[in-house]
Amino acid sequence: TTMEKRKGKGKKFKRSKNKSLKTEEELRVDMIAALIVKVKLSDLEINEKYEEFMETYPKGKISKEEFISKAKSIVGEKGCFPPESLFRVFDEDHNGSMDFSEYMLATNCANLTSKEDKLAWIFNVFDEDAGGFIDAEEVEKIVVSLFKMAGTEVEQEVLYACVKNIQEAVDVDGDGE
């Protein structure tokens, strides 16, 4: 019959991953859940920081100048990364500002002292899905960000070689994570 022939050929609908379909509150809950994993603060602590951030920056963004000034007041001279470098890395869309999530990730490095702490921070920042693994795309973002922090522009071939070397060194079972 016609129905049997068409079986399995109908349109399939998948739930959209389009973030614009989520409400503002759903987006906030998702952001806070990711930050809990990445910055090791409680739900309450992150919500308090969010409220403070929104009170200080009602548009939900902090400018480069404001970030640099605030970062210097938070970490002083003991910061592990210069505020200008952090801003370059976390202002991914290059619009001259950071949202709350970017701000939290950038300022979370304030008290890092050991190499292990710094490495764990880098890992948590770039493990975008908080899955406990860094995939090839995330490795590339790390490399690009490190070059940005250094203020260095590199050719695509050099970038690719760095990513490949890192993957070969750390992906012992070859599964791409």
PDB file of C-alpha atoms in Angstrom:
ATOM      1  CA  THR A   1       0.000   0.000   0.000  1.00  0.00           C
ATOM      2  CA  THR A   2       0.964   3.611  -0.270  1.00  0.00           C
ATOM      3  CA  MET A   3       1.256   3.926   3.495  1.00  0.00           C
ATOM      4  CA  GLU A   4       3.723   1.030   3.639  1.00  0.00           C
ATOM      5  CA  LYS A   5       5.849   2.573   0.923  1.00  0.00           C
ATOM      6  CA  ARG A   6       5.954   5.879   2.747  1.00  0.00           C
ATOM      7  CA  LYS A   7       6.785   4.299   6.078  1.00  0.00           C
ATOM      8  CA  GLY A   8      10.045   5.717   7.351  1.00  0.00           C
ATOM      9  CA  LYS A   9      10.112   8.450   4.733  1.00  0.00           C
ATOM     10  CA  GLY A  10       8.126  11.060   6.600  1.00  0.00           C
ATOM     11  CA  LYS A  11       9.634  14.198   8.017  1.00  0.00           C
ATOM     12  CA  LYS A  12      11.319  13.770  11.322  1.00  0.00           C
ATOM     13  CA  PHE A  13      11.265  16.571  13.796  1.00  0.00           C
ATOM     14  CA  LYS A  14      14.076  17.188  16.195  1.00  0.00           C
ATOM     15  CA  ARG A  15      14.021  19.457  19.153  1.00  0.00           C
ATOM     16  CA  SER A  16      15.798  22.629  18.143  1.00  0.00           C
ATOM     17  CA  LYS A  17      18.952  23.594  19.943  1.00  0.00           C
ATOM     18  CA  ASN A  18      18.288  27.197  18.999  1.00  0.00           C
ATOM     19  CA  LYS A  19      18.926  29.166  22.192  1.00  0.00           C
ATOM     20  CA  SER A  20      16.614  31.957  21.062  1.00  0.00           C
ATOM     21  CA  LEU A  21      13.641  29.657  21.722  1.00  0.00           C
ATOM     22  CA  LYS A  22      14.507  29.491  25.414  1.00  0.00           C
ATOM     23  CA  THR A  23      13.147  32.022  27.830  1.00  0.00           C
ATOM     24  CA  GLU A  24      15.476  34.437  29.540  1.00  0.00           C
ATOM     25  CA  GLU A  25      15.017  32.519  32.799  1.00  0.00           C
ATOM     26  CA  GLU A  26      15.862  29.178  31.103  1.00  0.00           C
ATOM     27  CA  LEU A  27      19.011  30.706  29.642  1.00  0.00           C
ATOM     28  CA  ARG A  28      19.974  32.036  33.078  1.00  0.00           C
ATOM     29  CA  VAL A  29      19.439  28.608  34.693  1.00  0.00           C
ATOM     30  CA  ASP A  30      21.612  26.974  31.995  1.00  0.00           C
ATOM     31  CA  MET A  31      24.331  29.600  32.445  1.00  0.00           C
ATOM     32  CA  ILE A  32      24.366  29.181  36.225  1.00  0.00           C
ATOM     33  CA  ALA A  33      24.493  25.388  35.932  1.00  0.00           C
ATOM     34  CA  ALA A  34      27.533  25.646  33.636  1.00  0.00           C
ATOM     35  CA  LEU A  35      29.226  28.167  35.942  1.00  0.00           C
ATOM     36  CA  ILE A  36      28.717  25.926  38.993  1.00  0.00           C
ATOM     37  CA  VAL A  37      30.836  23.281  37.260  1.00  0.00           C
ATOM     38  CA  LYS A  38      33.390  25.661  35.793  1.00  0.00           C
ATOM     39  CA  VAL A  39      34.095  28.076  38.647  1.00  0.00           C
ATOM     40  CA  LYS A  40      33.384  25.773  41.596  1.00  0.00           C
ATOM     41  CA  LEU A  41      30.984  28.145  43.340  1.00  0.00           C
ATOM     42  CA  SER A  42      27.551  27.282  44.710  1.00  0.00           C
ATOM     43  CA  ASP A  43      24.266  28.169  43.051  1.00  0.00           C
ATOM     44  CA  LEU A  44      23.678  30.762  45.788  1.00  0.00           C
ATOM     45  CA  GLU A  45      27.128  32.356  45.369  1.00  0.00           C
ATOM     46  CA  ILE A  46      26.733  32.625  41.595  1.00  0.00           C
ATOM     47  CA  ASN A  47      23.228  34.076  41.917  1.00  0.00           C
ATOM     48  CA  GLU A  48      24.509  36.664  44.396  1.00  0.00           C
ATOM     49  CA  LYS A  49      27.333  37.617  42.034  1.00  0.00           C
ATOM     50  CA  TYR A  50      24.848  37.765  39.149  1.00  0.00           C
ATOM     51  CA  GLU A  51      22.575  40.151  41.068  1.00  0.00           C
ATOM     52  CA  GLU A  52      25.576  42.353  41.977  1.00  0.00           C
ATOM     53  CA  PHE A  53      26.770  42.324  38.362  1.00  0.00           C
ATOM     54  CA  MET A  54      23.345  43.292  37.018  1.00  0.00           C
ATOM     55  CA  GLU A  55      22.996  46.023  39.637  1.00  0.00           C
ATOM     56  CA  THR A  56      26.362  47.495  38.644  1.00  0.00           C
ATOM     57  CA  TYR A  57      25.974  46.846  34.902  1.00  0.00           C
ATOM     58  CA  PRO A  58      22.196  47.006  34.174  1.00  0.00           C
ATOM     59  CA  LYS A  59      22.685  46.302  30.474  1.00  0.00           C
ATOM     60  CA  GLY A  60      24.296  42.965  31.395  1.00  0.00           C
ATOM     61  CA  LYS A  61      27.682  43.910  29.922  1.00  0.00           C
ATOM     62  CA  ILE A  62      30.963  45.198  31.336  1.00  0.00           C
ATOM     63  CA  SER A  63      33.196  47.301  29.083  1.00  0.00           C
ATOM     64  CA  LYS A  64      36.892  46.612  28.554  1.00  0.00           C
ATOM     65  CA  GLU A  65      37.903  49.637  30.629  1.00  0.00           C
ATOM     66  CA  GLU A  66      35.547  48.676  33.470  1.00  0.00           C
ATOM     67  CA  PHE A  67      36.767  45.074  33.406  1.00  0.00           C
ATOM     68  CA  ILE A  68      40.448  46.026  33.488  1.00  0.00           C
ATOM     69  CA  SER A  69      39.877  48.430  36.380  1.00  0.00           C
ATOM     70  CA  LYS A  70      37.760  45.925  38.326  1.00  0.00           C
ATOM     71  CA  ALA A  71      40.150  43.023  37.638  1.00  0.00           C
ATOM     72  CA  LYS A  72      43.104  45.084  38.878  1.00  0.00           C
ATOM     73  CA  SER A  73      41.209  45.933  42.067  1.00  0.00           C
ATOM     74  CA  ILE A  74      40.298  42.264  42.609  1.00  0.00           C
ATOM     75  CA  VAL A  75      43.671  40.661  41.935  1.00  0.00           C
ATOM     76  CA  GLY A  76      46.119  43.539  42.270  1.00  0.00           C
ATOM     77  CA  GLU A  77      49.569  42.640  40.982  1.00  0.00           C
ATOM     78  CA  LYS A  78      49.294  38.967  41.994  1.00  0.00           C
ATOM     79  CA  GLY A  79      47.000  37.983  39.118  1.00  0.00           C
ATOM     80  CA  CYS A  80      48.154  35.000  37.108  1.00  0.00           C
ATOM     81  CA  PHE A  81      47.066  36.564  33.797  1.00  0.00           C
ATOM     82  CA  PRO A  82      47.076  40.279  32.886  1.00  0.00           C
ATOM     83  CA  PRO A  83      43.516  41.720  32.761  1.00  0.00           C
ATOM     84  CA  GLU A  84      44.068  42.995  29.204  1.00  0.00           C
ATOM     85  CA  SER A  85      44.927  39.463  28.076  1.00  0.00           C
ATOM     86  CA  LEU A  86      41.925  37.963  29.841  1.00  0.00           C
ATOM     87  CA  PHE A  87      39.666  40.494  28.173  1.00  0.00           C
ATOM     88  CA  ARG A  88      41.093  39.693  24.739  1.00  0.00           C
ATOM     89  CA  VAL A  89      40.342  36.002  25.280  1.00  0.00           C
ATOM     90  CA  PHE A  90      36.864  36.332  26.758  1.00  0.00           C
ATOM     91  CA  ASP A  91      35.511  39.050  24.471  1.00  0.00           C
ATOM     92  CA  GLU A  92      34.925  36.394  21.818  1.00  0.00           C
ATOM     93  CA  ASP A  93      32.707  38.517  19.586  1.00  0.00           C
ATOM     94  CA  HIS A  94      35.124  41.485  19.838  1.00  0.00           C
ATOM     95  CA  ASN A  95      32.325  43.895  20.748  1.00  0.00           C
ATOM     96  CA  GLY A  96      34.340  45.558  23.520  1.00  0.00           C
ATOM     97  CA  SER A  97      32.338  44.068  26.393  1.00  0.00           C
ATOM     98  CA  MET A  98      31.763  40.875  28.392  1.00  0.00           C
ATOM     99  CA  ASP A  99      28.550  39.386  29.688  1.00  0.00           C
ATOM    100  CA  PHE A 100      28.226  37.897  33.186  1.00  0.00           C
ATOM    101  CA  SER A 101      29.285  34.392  32.208  1.00  0.00           C
ATOM    102  CA  GLU A 102      32.400  35.607  30.398  1.00  0.00           C
ATOM    103  CA  TYR A 103      33.188  37.896  33.329  1.00  0.00           C
ATOM    104  CA  MET A 104      32.906  35.058  35.859  1.00  0.00           C
ATOM    105  CA  LEU A 105      35.170  32.788  33.819  1.00  0.00           C
ATOM    106  CA  ALA A 106      37.752  35.536  33.360  1.00  0.00           C
ATOM    107  CA  THR A 107      37.857  36.639  36.993  1.00  0.00           C
ATOM    108  CA  ASN A 108      37.827  33.105  38.374  1.00  0.00           C
ATOM    109  CA  CYS A 109      41.564  32.873  37.784  1.00  0.00           C
ATOM    110  CA  ALA A 110      42.286  35.536  40.428  1.00  0.00           C
ATOM    111  CA  ASN A 111      43.522  33.177  43.142  1.00  0.00           C
ATOM    112  CA  LEU A 112      45.368  30.592  41.078  1.00  0.00           C
ATOM    113  CA  THR A 113      48.882  29.997  42.296  1.00  0.00           C
ATOM    114  CA  SER A 114      50.023  26.511  41.328  1.00  0.00           C
ATOM    115  CA  LYS A 115      50.556  25.230  37.808  1.00  0.00           C
ATOM    116  CA  GLU A 116      47.942  22.545  38.480  1.00  0.00           C
ATOM    117  CA  ASP A 117      45.346  25.169  39.475  1.00  0.00           C
ATOM    118  CA  LYS A 118      46.072  27.208  36.355  1.00  0.00           C
ATOM    119  CA  LEU A 119      45.832  24.150  34.125  1.00  0.00           C
ATOM    120  CA  ALA A 120      42.571  23.075  35.777  1.00  0.00           C
ATOM    121  CA  TRP A 121      41.194  26.598  35.237  1.00  0.00           C
ATOM    122  CA  ILE A 122      42.136  26.545  31.549  1.00  0.00           C
ATOM    123  CA  PHE A 123      40.563  23.099  31.213  1.00  0.00           C
ATOM    124  CA  ASN A 124      37.316  24.190  32.874  1.00  0.00           C
ATOM    125  CA  VAL A 125      37.076  27.350  30.800  1.00  0.00           C
ATOM    126  CA  PHE A 126      37.470  25.510  27.514  1.00  0.00           C
ATOM    127  CA  ASP A 127      35.468  22.384  28.357  1.00  0.00           C
ATOM    128  CA  GLU A 128      32.453  24.247  27.008  1.00  0.00           C
ATOM    129  CA  ASP A 129      29.881  21.533  27.613  1.00  0.00           C
ATOM    130  CA  ALA A 130      31.366  20.712  31.051  1.00  0.00           C
ATOM    131  CA  GLY A 131      31.557  17.081  29.937  1.00  0.00           C
ATOM    132  CA  GLY A 132      34.963  16.419  31.460  1.00  0.00           C
ATOM    133  CA  PHE A 133      36.677  16.134  28.069  1.00  0.00           C
ATOM    134  CA  ILE A 134      38.132  18.636  25.650  1.00  0.00           C
ATOM    135  CA  ASP A 135      37.470  17.790  22.016  1.00  0.00           C
ATOM    136  CA  ALA A 136      39.409  18.925  18.944  1.00  0.00           C
ATOM    137  CA  GLU A 137      37.381  22.144  18.527  1.00  0.00           C
ATOM    138  CA  GLU A 138      37.942  23.042  22.165  1.00  0.00           C
ATOM    139  CA  VAL A 139      41.702  22.359  21.835  1.00  0.00           C
ATOM    140  CA  GLU A 140      41.760  24.746  18.887  1.00  0.00           C
ATOM    141  CA  LYS A 141      39.997  27.423  20.964  1.00  0.00           C
ATOM    142  CA  ILE A 142      42.609  26.981  23.711  1.00  0.00           C
ATOM    143  CA  VAL A 143      45.466  27.439  21.267  1.00  0.00           C
ATOM    144  CA  VAL A 144      43.828  30.460  19.623  1.00  0.00           C
ATOM    145  CA  SER A 145      43.142  31.991  23.046  1.00  0.00           C
ATOM    146  CA  LEU A 146      46.699  31.469  24.248  1.00  0.00           C
ATOM    147  CA  PHE A 147      48.012  33.213  21.148  1.00  0.00           C
ATOM    148  CA  LYS A 148      45.474  36.027  21.768  1.00  0.00           C
ATOM    149  CA  MET A 149      46.670  36.353  25.377  1.00  0.00           C
ATOM    150  CA  ALA A 150      50.192  36.727  24.095  1.00  0.00           C
ATOM    151  CA  GLY A 151      48.980  39.289  21.546  1.00  0.00           C
ATOM    152  CA  THR A 152      50.333  37.116  18.728  1.00  0.00           C
ATOM    153  CA  GLU A 153      48.679  36.428  15.390  1.00  0.00           C
ATOM    154  CA  VAL A 154      49.601  33.165  13.693  1.00  0.00           C
ATOM    155  CA  GLU A 155      48.934  31.593  10.341  1.00  0.00           C
ATOM    156  CA  GLN A 156      46.362  28.826  10.066  1.00  0.00           C
ATOM    157  CA  GLU A 157      49.076  26.223   9.333  1.00  0.00           C
ATOM    158  CA  VAL A 158      50.942  27.045  12.558  1.00  0.00           C
ATOM    159  CA  LEU A 159      47.701  26.929  14.509  1.00  0.00           C
ATOM    160  CA  TYR A 160      46.794  23.568  12.989  1.00  0.00           C
ATOM    161  CA  ALA A 161      50.255  22.161  13.782  1.00  0.00           C
ATOM    162  CA  CYS A 162      49.972  23.259  17.428  1.00  0.00           C
ATOM    163  CA  VAL A 163      46.515  21.693  17.780  1.00  0.00           C
ATOM    164  CA  LYS A 164      47.702  18.459  16.162  1.00  0.00           C
ATOM    165  CA  ASN A 165      50.767  18.277  18.443  1.00  0.00           C
ATOM    166  CA  ILE A 166      48.633  18.808  21.541  1.00  0.00           C
ATOM    167  CA  GLN A 167      46.118  16.193  20.473  1.00  0.00           C
ATOM    168  CA  GLU A 168      48.826  13.651  19.763  1.00  0.00           C
ATOM    169  CA  ALA A 169      50.441  14.321  23.141  1.00  0.00           C
ATOM    170  CA  VAL A 170      47.310  14.110  25.270  1.00  0.00           C
ATOM    171  CA  ASP A 171      44.826  11.901  23.407  1.00  0.00           C
ATOM    172  CA  VAL A 172      46.410   8.603  24.406  1.00  0.00           C
ATOM    173  CA  ASP A 173      43.533   6.389  23.272  1.00  0.00           C
ATOM    174  CA  GLY A 174      42.928   8.283  19.994  1.00  0.00           C
ATOM    175  CA  ASP A 175      39.220   8.858  20.625  1.00  0.00           C
ATOM    176  CA  GLY A 176      39.377  12.591  19.846  1.00  0.00           C
ATOM    177  CA  GLU A 177      38.673  13.687  23.427  1.00  0.00           C
TER     178      GLU A 177
END
